[in-house]
Short mmCIF file of C-alpha atoms and ligand atoms in Angstrom, two decimals:
data_model
loop_
_atom_site.label_atom_id
_atom_site.label_comp_id
_atom_site.label_asym_id
_atom_site.label_seq_id
_atom_site.Cartn_x
_atom_site.Cartn_y
_atom_site.Cartn_z
CA MET A 771 -10.43 -43.11 -16.12
CA ALA A 772 -13.48 -40.85 -15.11
CA ALA A 773 -15.69 -41.06 -18.37
CA LYS A 774 -16.99 -37.98 -19.90
CA ILE A 775 -20.80 -37.76 -20.03
CA ILE A 776 -22.30 -37.52 -23.37
CA SER A 777 -25.42 -35.38 -22.37
CA GLY A 778 -28.37 -36.13 -24.78
CA LYS A 779 -30.18 -33.77 -22.75
CA GLU A 780 -27.82 -30.89 -23.85
CA ILE A 781 -27.14 -31.92 -27.46
CA SER A 782 -31.13 -32.38 -27.91
CA GLN A 783 -31.32 -28.91 -26.56
CA GLN A 784 -29.02 -27.37 -29.16
CA ILE A 785 -30.74 -29.27 -32.11
CA ARG A 786 -34.18 -28.09 -30.69
CA GLU A 787 -32.88 -24.21 -30.75
CA GLU A 788 -31.71 -24.90 -34.40
CA LEU A 789 -35.13 -26.73 -35.30
CA LYS A 790 -36.91 -23.83 -33.68
CA LYS A 791 -35.16 -21.19 -35.87
CA GLU A 792 -35.96 -23.21 -39.04
CA VAL A 793 -39.63 -23.45 -38.09
CA GLN A 794 -40.05 -19.86 -37.85
CA GLU A 795 -38.18 -19.28 -41.03
CA LEU A 796 -40.41 -22.00 -42.72
CA LYS A 797 -43.30 -20.03 -41.41
CA GLU A 798 -42.05 -16.44 -42.61
CA LYS A 799 -40.33 -17.23 -45.92
CA HIS A 800 -42.78 -20.20 -47.07
CA GLY A 801 -46.21 -19.81 -45.10
CA LEU A 802 -45.27 -23.54 -43.91
CA THR A 803 -46.04 -24.93 -40.34
CA PRO A 804 -44.94 -28.46 -39.64
CA GLY A 805 -47.75 -30.42 -38.75
CA LEU A 806 -47.79 -33.75 -36.35
CA VAL A 807 -50.47 -35.84 -35.00
CA THR A 808 -49.76 -38.28 -32.28
CA ILE A 809 -52.45 -41.10 -31.77
CA LEU A 810 -52.62 -42.74 -28.37
CA VAL A 811 -55.00 -45.47 -27.81
CA GLY A 812 -55.86 -46.33 -24.37
CA GLU A 813 -54.10 -44.91 -21.22
CA ASN A 814 -50.90 -47.02 -20.67
CA PRO A 815 -49.18 -44.66 -18.19
CA ALA A 816 -45.47 -44.90 -20.08
CA SER A 817 -47.45 -44.32 -23.39
CA VAL A 818 -49.04 -41.22 -21.98
CA SER A 819 -45.79 -39.62 -20.75
CA TYR A 820 -44.09 -40.46 -24.06
CA VAL A 821 -46.90 -38.85 -26.00
CA THR A 822 -47.22 -35.88 -23.47
CA ALA A 823 -43.30 -35.21 -23.96
CA LYS A 824 -43.72 -35.28 -27.77
CA GLN A 825 -46.64 -33.03 -27.90
CA ARG A 826 -45.13 -30.62 -25.54
CA THR A 827 -42.04 -30.43 -27.70
CA ALA A 828 -44.01 -29.99 -30.75
CA HIS A 829 -45.78 -26.94 -29.26
CA ASP A 830 -42.57 -25.48 -28.16
CA LEU A 831 -41.03 -25.59 -31.40
CA GLY A 832 -44.12 -23.75 -33.09
CA PHE A 833 -45.43 -27.02 -34.70
CA TYR A 834 -49.28 -27.50 -35.37
CA SER A 835 -49.98 -30.30 -33.46
CA ILE A 836 -52.88 -32.42 -32.53
CA GLN A 837 -52.80 -35.09 -29.80
CA ASP A 838 -55.49 -37.63 -30.48
CA ASN A 839 -56.62 -39.85 -27.65
CA GLN A 840 -58.82 -43.00 -28.69
CA PRO A 841 -60.37 -45.43 -26.29
CA GLU A 842 -58.67 -48.67 -25.35
CA ASP A 843 -61.73 -50.61 -27.24
CA ILE A 844 -61.42 -48.71 -30.50
CA THR A 845 -61.68 -51.15 -33.46
CA GLU A 846 -58.83 -51.83 -35.78
CA GLU A 847 -61.18 -50.68 -38.62
CA ALA A 848 -61.92 -47.38 -36.84
CA LEU A 849 -58.16 -46.65 -36.38
CA LEU A 850 -57.26 -47.42 -39.97
CA SER A 851 -59.79 -44.96 -40.94
CA LEU A 852 -58.53 -42.33 -38.88
CA ILE A 853 -55.03 -42.81 -40.07
CA ASP A 854 -56.72 -42.51 -43.71
CA GLN A 855 -58.12 -39.31 -42.56
CA TYR A 856 -54.70 -37.78 -41.42
CA ASN A 857 -53.00 -39.20 -44.38
CA LYS A 858 -55.37 -36.96 -46.62
CA ASP A 859 -55.21 -33.88 -44.31
CA PRO A 860 -52.63 -31.38 -45.86
CA LYS A 861 -51.98 -29.81 -42.59
CA ILE A 862 -50.57 -33.01 -41.14
CA HIS A 863 -47.00 -33.87 -42.34
CA GLY A 864 -46.18 -36.45 -39.71
CA ILE A 865 -48.29 -39.27 -38.13
CA LEU A 866 -47.16 -41.12 -35.07
CA VAL A 867 -49.19 -43.93 -33.37
CA GLN A 868 -47.68 -44.55 -29.96
CA LEU A 869 -46.80 -48.13 -29.58
CA PRO A 870 -47.83 -50.79 -28.26
CA LEU A 871 -51.35 -50.95 -29.21
CA PRO A 872 -53.94 -52.97 -27.49
CA LYS A 873 -53.81 -56.89 -28.45
CA HIS A 874 -56.92 -56.87 -30.63
CA ILE A 875 -55.20 -54.53 -33.17
CA ASP A 876 -52.64 -55.61 -35.62
CA GLU A 877 -49.70 -53.17 -35.11
CA LYS A 878 -48.16 -54.00 -38.63
CA LYS A 879 -51.40 -53.51 -40.27
CA ILE A 880 -51.59 -50.07 -38.61
CA ILE A 881 -48.09 -49.12 -39.44
CA HIS A 882 -48.49 -50.19 -43.15
CA ALA A 883 -51.30 -47.84 -43.38
CA ILE A 884 -49.45 -44.60 -42.62
CA ASP A 885 -48.60 -42.71 -45.80
CA PRO A 886 -44.83 -43.38 -46.03
CA ARG A 887 -44.30 -39.68 -46.60
CA LYS A 888 -45.69 -39.13 -43.18
CA ASP A 889 -43.98 -41.84 -41.45
CA VAL A 890 -42.09 -39.58 -39.10
CA ASP A 891 -41.45 -42.73 -36.81
CA GLY A 892 -39.35 -44.45 -39.87
CA PHE A 893 -41.29 -47.67 -39.30
CA HIS A 894 -43.15 -48.22 -42.65
CA PRO A 895 -41.42 -50.99 -44.69
CA VAL A 896 -40.79 -48.54 -47.44
CA ASN A 897 -38.62 -46.19 -45.32
CA VAL A 898 -37.02 -49.38 -43.65
CA GLY A 899 -35.96 -50.46 -47.07
CA LYS A 900 -34.54 -47.07 -48.00
CA MET A 901 -32.58 -47.06 -45.06
CA VAL A 902 -31.17 -50.51 -45.61
CA ILE A 903 -30.30 -49.50 -49.20
CA GLY A 904 -28.94 -46.11 -48.22
CA GLU A 905 -31.74 -43.95 -49.89
CA PRO A 906 -33.04 -40.77 -48.53
CA GLY A 907 -36.10 -41.40 -46.21
CA PHE A 908 -37.19 -41.29 -42.60
CA LEU A 909 -34.65 -42.63 -40.34
CA PRO A 910 -36.07 -44.46 -37.14
CA CYS A 911 -35.88 -41.79 -34.20
CA THR A 912 -33.86 -43.71 -31.74
CA PRO A 913 -31.08 -44.86 -33.95
CA HIS A 914 -30.75 -41.64 -35.71
CA GLY A 915 -30.52 -39.99 -32.34
CA ILE A 916 -27.72 -42.39 -31.43
CA LEU A 917 -26.06 -41.48 -34.58
CA VAL A 918 -26.47 -37.67 -33.98
CA LEU A 919 -25.10 -38.04 -30.43
CA LEU A 920 -21.99 -39.59 -31.69
CA ASP A 921 -21.35 -37.06 -34.16
CA ARG A 922 -22.05 -34.01 -32.01
CA ALA A 923 -19.90 -35.74 -29.23
CA GLY A 924 -17.12 -36.13 -31.69
CA VAL A 925 -16.70 -39.81 -31.54
CA GLU A 926 -14.76 -41.30 -34.50
CA VAL A 927 -16.75 -43.91 -35.69
CA SER A 928 -15.12 -44.71 -39.07
CA GLY A 929 -13.15 -47.79 -38.96
CA ALA A 930 -14.21 -48.31 -35.32
CA GLU A 931 -15.26 -51.77 -33.77
CA VAL A 932 -18.84 -51.05 -32.83
CA VAL A 933 -20.82 -53.81 -30.75
CA VAL A 934 -24.50 -53.53 -30.56
CA VAL A 935 -26.29 -55.65 -27.80
CA GLY A 936 -30.04 -56.24 -29.06
CA ARG A 937 -31.46 -56.96 -32.41
CA SER A 938 -34.98 -55.26 -32.05
CA ASN A 939 -36.38 -53.70 -35.34
CA ILE A 940 -36.69 -50.15 -33.55
CA VAL A 941 -33.00 -49.99 -32.08
CA GLY A 942 -30.53 -52.78 -32.37
CA LYS A 943 -31.14 -53.80 -36.05
CA PRO A 944 -31.36 -50.18 -37.72
CA VAL A 945 -28.48 -48.86 -35.57
CA ALA A 946 -26.09 -51.75 -36.78
CA ILE A 947 -27.32 -51.10 -40.36
CA LEU A 948 -26.68 -47.41 -40.34
CA LEU A 949 -23.32 -47.55 -38.38
CA MET A 950 -21.93 -50.37 -40.93
CA GLN A 951 -22.83 -48.09 -44.20
CA LYS A 952 -20.45 -46.03 -46.13
CA ARG A 953 -22.26 -42.87 -44.94
CA LYS A 954 -21.15 -39.66 -43.64
CA PRO A 955 -20.73 -38.06 -40.96
CA VAL A 956 -21.21 -41.28 -39.00
CA GLY A 957 -20.87 -44.63 -40.43
CA ASN A 958 -18.32 -46.79 -42.16
CA ALA A 959 -17.87 -48.96 -38.57
CA THR A 960 -17.28 -52.72 -38.40
CA VAL A 961 -20.32 -53.91 -36.62
CA THR A 962 -20.97 -56.86 -34.38
CA VAL A 963 -24.64 -57.59 -33.09
CA CYS A 964 -25.05 -59.60 -29.97
CA HIS A 965 -28.36 -61.37 -28.85
CA THR A 966 -29.79 -63.84 -26.49
CA ALA A 967 -28.13 -66.72 -28.57
CA THR A 968 -24.69 -65.20 -28.78
CA LYS A 969 -22.29 -67.72 -27.14
CA ASP A 970 -20.01 -65.33 -25.32
CA VAL A 971 -21.42 -61.63 -25.15
CA THR A 972 -18.29 -60.63 -23.02
CA PHE A 973 -15.97 -61.71 -25.75
CA HIS A 974 -17.65 -59.45 -28.08
CA THR A 975 -18.29 -56.17 -25.69
CA LYS A 976 -14.63 -56.43 -24.54
CA ARG A 977 -13.43 -55.90 -28.11
CA ALA A 978 -15.75 -52.99 -28.65
CA ASP A 979 -14.25 -49.35 -29.35
CA ILE A 980 -18.18 -48.32 -29.51
CA LEU A 981 -20.69 -50.21 -27.38
CA ILE A 982 -24.41 -49.55 -27.94
CA VAL A 983 -26.57 -51.58 -25.54
CA ALA A 984 -30.27 -51.82 -26.25
CA ALA A 985 -31.21 -55.39 -24.36
CA GLY A 986 -34.33 -54.13 -22.37
CA ARG A 987 -32.56 -55.72 -18.95
CA PRO A 988 -31.36 -53.54 -16.22
CA LYS A 989 -27.61 -53.13 -15.77
CA VAL A 990 -26.68 -56.10 -17.76
CA ILE A 991 -23.62 -54.78 -18.89
CA THR A 992 -21.05 -54.29 -16.31
CA GLY A 993 -17.52 -53.03 -15.97
CA ASP A 994 -15.74 -56.21 -16.28
CA MET A 995 -17.34 -56.69 -19.64
CA VAL A 996 -15.82 -53.39 -21.32
CA LYS A 997 -12.12 -52.43 -22.26
CA GLU A 998 -10.85 -49.14 -21.22
CA GLY A 999 -11.34 -46.15 -23.28
CA VAL A 1000 -14.73 -47.78 -24.72
CA VAL A 1001 -17.44 -45.19 -25.81
CA VAL A 1002 -20.78 -46.48 -24.23
CA ILE A 1003 -24.38 -45.34 -25.53
CA ASP A 1004 -26.97 -46.64 -23.02
CA VAL A 1005 -30.44 -47.10 -24.77
CA GLY A 1006 -31.98 -49.02 -22.07
CA VAL A 1007 -34.85 -47.43 -20.11
CA ASN A 1008 -36.05 -49.52 -17.12
CA ARG A 1009 -38.45 -48.71 -14.36
CA ILE A 1010 -36.93 -50.08 -11.09
CA GLY A 1011 -38.92 -48.66 -8.54
CA THR A 1012 -40.83 -45.65 -7.47
CA THR A 1013 -39.89 -42.51 -5.29
CA PRO A 1014 -42.12 -41.70 -2.32
CA GLU A 1015 -43.32 -38.89 -4.24
CA GLY A 1016 -44.71 -41.27 -6.96
CA LYS A 1017 -42.01 -40.71 -9.58
CA ALA A 1018 -40.52 -43.65 -11.54
CA ILE A 1019 -36.76 -44.40 -10.77
CA LEU A 1020 -35.12 -45.37 -13.92
CA CYS A 1021 -31.84 -47.12 -14.78
CA GLY A 1022 -30.27 -48.04 -17.98
CA ASP A 1023 -29.22 -51.48 -19.49
CA VAL A 1024 -25.67 -50.59 -18.45
CA ASP A 1025 -24.31 -50.66 -14.81
CA PHE A 1026 -23.11 -46.85 -15.10
CA ASP A 1027 -21.18 -46.89 -11.91
CA SER A 1028 -18.90 -49.62 -12.76
CA VAL A 1029 -18.71 -49.02 -16.72
CA LYS A 1030 -18.07 -45.29 -15.91
CA GLU A 1031 -14.70 -46.13 -14.26
CA LYS A 1032 -13.27 -47.63 -17.63
CA ALA A 1033 -15.17 -45.82 -20.23
CA ALA A 1034 -13.80 -42.71 -21.95
CA ALA A 1035 -17.38 -41.57 -22.46
CA ILE A 1036 -20.85 -42.52 -21.54
CA THR A 1037 -24.45 -41.60 -21.77
CA PRO A 1038 -26.32 -41.17 -18.62
CA VAL A 1039 -29.98 -42.85 -18.05
CA PRO A 1040 -32.11 -40.50 -17.85
CA GLY A 1041 -30.65 -37.56 -19.90
CA GLY A 1042 -28.84 -39.77 -22.88
CA VAL A 1043 -30.45 -41.23 -25.68
CA GLY A 1044 -34.22 -40.55 -24.51
CA PRO A 1045 -34.40 -36.71 -25.33
CA MET A 1046 -32.55 -37.49 -28.45
CA THR A 1047 -35.44 -39.67 -29.80
CA ILE A 1048 -38.20 -37.12 -29.27
CA THR A 1049 -35.77 -34.54 -30.85
CA MET A 1050 -35.33 -36.55 -33.94
CA LEU A 1051 -39.10 -37.43 -34.30
CA MET A 1052 -39.34 -33.33 -34.52
CA LYS A 1053 -36.31 -33.17 -36.83
CA ASN A 1054 -38.22 -35.80 -39.05
CA THR A 1055 -41.51 -33.89 -39.07
CA VAL A 1056 -39.60 -30.87 -40.13
CA GLU A 1057 -38.01 -32.43 -43.27
CA ALA A 1058 -41.31 -34.09 -43.98
CA ALA A 1059 -43.06 -30.66 -44.03
CA LYS A 1060 -40.36 -29.55 -46.41
CA SER A 1061 -40.70 -32.53 -48.51
CA TRP A 1062 -44.39 -32.03 -48.80
CA ALA A 1063 -43.79 -28.35 -49.74
CA GLY A 1064 -41.20 -29.20 -52.29
CA LEU A 1065 -38.53 -27.59 -50.57
CA PRO A 1066 -35.03 -29.46 -50.39
CA SER A 1067 -35.50 -31.97 -47.56
CA GLU A 1068 -33.26 -34.82 -46.12
CA VAL A 1069 -35.90 -37.49 -46.55
CA GLY A 1070 -36.02 -36.63 -50.37
P1 LIG B 1474 -36.59 -55.58 -27.26
O1 LIG B 1474 -37.47 -55.46 -28.25
O2 LIG B 1474 -36.97 -56.13 -25.83
O3 LIG B 1474 -35.01 -56.29 -27.63
C1 LIG B 1474 -34.17 -56.57 -26.91
C2 LIG B 1474 -32.94 -57.07 -27.43
O4 LIG B 1474 -31.96 -57.47 -26.46
C3 LIG B 1474 -33.37 -58.66 -28.13
O5 LIG B 1474 -32.74 -58.60 -29.24
C4 LIG B 1474 -32.74 -59.64 -27.13
O6 LIG B 1474 -32.36 -60.86 -27.83
C5 LIG B 1474 -31.53 -58.74 -26.49
N1 LIG B 1474 -30.97 -59.30 -25.43
C6 LIG B 1474 -31.71 -59.03 -24.13
N2 LIG B 1474 -31.14 -59.55 -23.21
C7 LIG B 1474 -29.71 -59.93 -23.66
C8 LIG B 1474 -28.51 -60.36 -23.13
N3 LIG B 1474 -28.45 -60.71 -21.88
N4 LIG B 1474 -27.60 -60.41 -23.72
C9 LIG B 1474 -27.64 -60.23 -25.16
N5 LIG B 1474 -28.68 -59.52 -25.81
C10 LIG B 1474 -29.83 -59.54 -24.90
O7 LIG B 1474 -36.01 -54.04 -26.75
P2 LIG B 1474 -35.93 -52.76 -27.75
O8 LIG B 1474 -37.03 -52.37 -27.91
O9 LIG B 1474 -34.85 -52.64 -28.46
O10 LIG B 1474 -35.39 -51.86 -26.22
C11 LIG B 1474 -34.35 -52.00 -25.79
C12 LIG B 1474 -34.24 -50.87 -24.38
O11 LIG B 1474 -34.09 -49.56 -24.97
C13 LIG B 1474 -35.43 -51.13 -23.55
O12 LIG B 1474 -34.98 -50.61 -22.17
C14 LIG B 1474 -36.40 -49.88 -23.88
O13 LIG B 1474 -36.96 -49.27 -22.81
C15 LIG B 1474 -35.32 -48.94 -24.46
N6 LIG B 1474 -35.72 -48.00 -25.39
C16 LIG B 1474 -35.32 -46.74 -25.18
C17 LIG B 1474 -35.60 -45.74 -26.14
C18 LIG B 1474 -35.28 -44.45 -25.92
O14 LIG B 1474 -35.90 -43.31 -26.49
N7 LIG B 1474 -34.34 -44.23 -24.98
C19 LIG B 1474 -36.43 -46.22 -27.43
C20 LIG B 1474 -36.34 -47.49 -27.34
C21 LIG B 1474 -36.35 -48.39 -26.69
P3 LIG B 1474 -33.22 -61.76 -28.67
O15 LIG B 1474 -33.52 -61.00 -29.90
O16 LIG B 1474 -32.63 -63.05 -28.84
O17 LIG B 1474 -34.34 -61.86 -27.71
#
């Protein structure tokens, strides 16, 4: 069976067009411009490319956006005071601090300092708690993007056996929590989570109707580990080399070539989950702006 390709790039593009229209309307009808600041500490090349893509998208959608670059040796105190400044800035509705931060800064302290009503990454404990109990709040962008991908690709999730490989706080754990919830349009699945202490990963992956892989290991899931007709969401982004022109060569956590022969549908890397993550950040910022302006919003 040749798998259908679930294109995050195309679905992302559709959602960005919808958001662009919504931003235009918010400006015209309510004089409201969604505002996003992305804070980058240091010059880690992967982080630079992520924030550049986020800023470019924010700009394309018509946001008020600020790229705030800070030196690698900024003190924790100075970074906390910068966050306090943006917490108080009425033009800013979303604050994103690009992770990872240098070792001398406590990431937890920084995330906790962001006003939960501006936490468009969905990492603040207040938003994590709301997600767990199913209250409106900011959903973390990558898991949220996966839900939207499944929905727009027309995958039946209710009642499905979902297997998640990976249990990180930013991907595996939240996506498992969201998919097990009695929520619409995507949820109500029976979810199994695998990690490095799982005795027999293949036993679980072979049972999956929907397999979500966020292991951070290149091509760790191979064709012999999945059943015919599975839907595969590959979250992994692994840099496995560089082209002669100096561009990174990427691959997922799934061995695309062998798995696509058995899967009903699969996301590619790149062009799958990656673009959705940025798009959901934009969506969260629009919802944040509406919420601050007292308009109906998905984040409450
Ligand atoms: P992470 O924090 O390194 O977590 C990896 C998880 O996978 C851990 O829970 C680990 O288990 C588990 N694991 C690793 N190898 C395994 C194996 N062979 N079998 C079963 N479980 C295994 O990674 P992450 O932050 O979730 O990211 C995962 C991948 O997604 C990375 O490639 C990352 O670059 C990518 N990513 C992409 C996006 C995007 O927008 N496309 C966003 C975020 C992350 P233990 O807990 O036991 O160690």
